[in-house]
XYZ file of C-alpha atoms in Angstrom:
174
model
C 60.094 115.995 65.634
C 57.700 118.328 67.592
C 56.493 121.473 65.727
C 58.164 124.577 67.140
C 56.686 127.976 66.622
C 59.420 130.369 66.094
C 59.800 133.004 68.765
C 59.272 136.849 67.254
C 63.375 137.170 67.586
C 63.958 133.754 65.558
C 61.379 135.008 62.779
C 63.115 138.281 62.833
C 66.669 136.593 62.347
C 65.556 134.281 59.683
C 63.717 137.114 57.956
C 66.850 139.164 57.810
C 69.111 136.459 56.630
C 66.717 135.457 53.810
C 67.046 139.113 52.599
C 70.913 138.871 52.697
C 71.614 142.475 52.468
C 75.615 141.913 52.647
C 76.826 140.359 49.220
C 79.861 138.797 51.142
C 77.823 136.946 53.317
C 75.161 135.605 51.059
C 77.086 132.408 50.338
C 77.328 131.522 53.960
C 73.610 132.633 54.434
C 72.545 130.410 51.822
C 74.348 127.464 53.602
C 72.748 128.122 57.221
C 69.331 128.791 55.600
C 69.363 125.515 53.893
C 71.316 123.383 56.717
C 70.614 125.487 59.834
C 68.764 124.729 63.029
C 67.481 127.362 65.592
C 69.015 127.178 69.010
C 67.547 128.352 72.278
C 69.561 130.947 74.069
C 70.767 130.174 77.493
C 73.115 132.066 80.097
C 76.611 130.581 80.778
C 76.266 127.884 83.441
C 77.136 129.118 86.699
C 79.333 125.946 87.496
C 80.704 122.743 85.933
C 81.143 124.535 82.448
C 84.378 124.679 80.805
C 86.478 128.262 80.841
C 84.939 130.814 78.669
C 86.688 131.789 76.013
C 88.878 134.815 74.692
C 86.695 137.811 73.204
C 86.660 137.841 69.234
C 87.654 134.022 68.892
C 84.240 132.760 68.683
C 85.429 130.020 66.086
C 88.334 128.635 68.167
C 86.259 128.880 71.480
C 83.591 127.172 69.843
C 85.517 124.398 68.750
C 87.434 123.879 72.083
C 84.341 123.553 73.839
C 82.642 121.349 71.442
C 85.534 119.092 72.137
C 85.471 119.261 75.817
C 81.331 118.413 76.104
C 81.248 115.967 73.124
C 78.552 118.318 71.621
C 78.586 120.583 68.270
C 80.553 123.321 66.755
C 77.783 125.699 65.513
C 78.352 128.286 62.788
C 75.909 130.802 61.813
C 74.121 134.052 63.271
C 73.142 135.454 66.470
C 70.621 138.039 67.233
C 71.810 140.164 70.343
C 71.223 143.635 71.664
C 73.554 144.834 69.281
C 71.989 143.565 66.210
C 72.782 140.190 64.014
C 76.336 139.140 63.409
C 77.943 135.914 62.151
C 78.947 133.795 65.138
C 80.098 130.397 66.111
C 79.054 128.558 69.474
C 79.001 125.300 70.926
C 76.423 122.843 72.170
C 76.262 119.915 74.517
C 75.222 116.637 73.003
C 71.375 117.717 73.626
C 71.628 120.974 71.992
C 71.863 123.286 74.900
C 73.843 126.413 73.802
C 77.248 127.163 75.097
C 78.404 130.667 73.924
C 81.658 130.915 75.416
C 82.335 134.208 73.574
C 79.350 136.290 74.018
C 79.727 139.109 76.556
C 77.863 138.512 79.976
C 76.240 141.665 79.494
C 74.939 141.001 76.056
C 71.838 138.823 75.779
C 71.330 136.735 73.065
C 67.754 136.376 71.567
C 68.090 133.894 68.859
C 70.667 131.515 67.408
C 70.520 130.148 63.913
C 73.560 127.981 62.610
C 74.708 124.689 61.154
C 75.649 122.068 63.930
C 78.944 120.633 62.710
C 80.620 117.768 64.211
C 84.230 118.883 65.761
C 86.020 116.082 63.845
C 84.926 117.737 60.398
C 86.168 121.102 61.457
C 89.626 119.707 62.605
C 89.667 118.179 59.084
C 88.556 121.357 57.601
C 91.573 123.265 59.598
C 94.243 120.905 58.251
C 93.075 120.717 54.711
C 92.852 124.685 54.467
C 95.714 125.442 56.823
C 93.527 127.686 58.665
C 94.369 126.266 62.210
C 96.485 129.249 63.371
C 93.880 131.751 62.478
C 90.732 130.136 62.281
C 87.738 132.092 61.012
C 85.098 129.269 60.637
C 84.304 126.802 57.614
C 81.773 129.103 56.215
C 84.269 132.212 55.869
C 83.690 133.426 52.420
C 87.914 134.146 52.407
C 88.629 130.620 53.427
C 86.222 129.119 51.039
C 87.282 131.175 47.870
C 91.199 131.145 48.478
C 91.673 127.965 50.059
C 88.768 125.449 49.728
C 87.547 126.299 46.122
C 84.184 127.072 47.478
C 83.487 123.394 48.154
C 81.155 124.371 51.165
C 79.552 127.227 49.514
C 78.757 125.130 46.542
C 77.994 121.796 47.918
C 77.097 122.452 51.582
C 78.552 120.511 54.824
C 78.786 117.119 53.905
C 75.530 115.133 55.594
C 78.144 112.776 57.497
C 79.544 116.009 59.231
C 76.210 117.313 60.286
C 74.646 116.765 63.765
C 70.819 116.239 64.173
C 70.701 118.845 67.261
C 68.747 122.191 67.403
C 65.219 122.754 66.028
C 64.506 122.406 62.405
C 63.664 125.857 60.711
C 60.016 126.583 59.605
C 59.462 126.460 55.821
C 59.503 129.742 53.911
C 55.860 129.805 54.141
C 55.107 129.185 57.597
C 55.868 127.342 60.751
């Protein structure tokens, strides 16, 4: 795998997550920092792409698009003009970002997330009864209330992780 020198935006996103200032986010941040991949922001395709999603429904939108294009459902964090937030997006089979929820007027600068196979997300929804109001595999409420903290304790099962995106640099450098 070729070496990737992180952009300034990617470095900022990683450093912010390593500081993990919000206690509620720490378990999800740990999973993202241990298994996450970097993804290059791209604008929504002008043609040939599936319909964009409903605002504020990033987890549902990401899963729908991942199924349509045969890619991954990625959960993690995005750095935009508005700051850093927990987010979900899709990729195609080659790792190209398809973010159906990001507003057209908001520029993404960096994405860091865990690429998960859509079949695992579907199975997770079934097991945790979260299909009607899906807030993500890494959501703290779902993990503590319905999934006994399995993902936060053990991580995403290796069979459910997809090998796309760019590996993160080690904590000591690129």
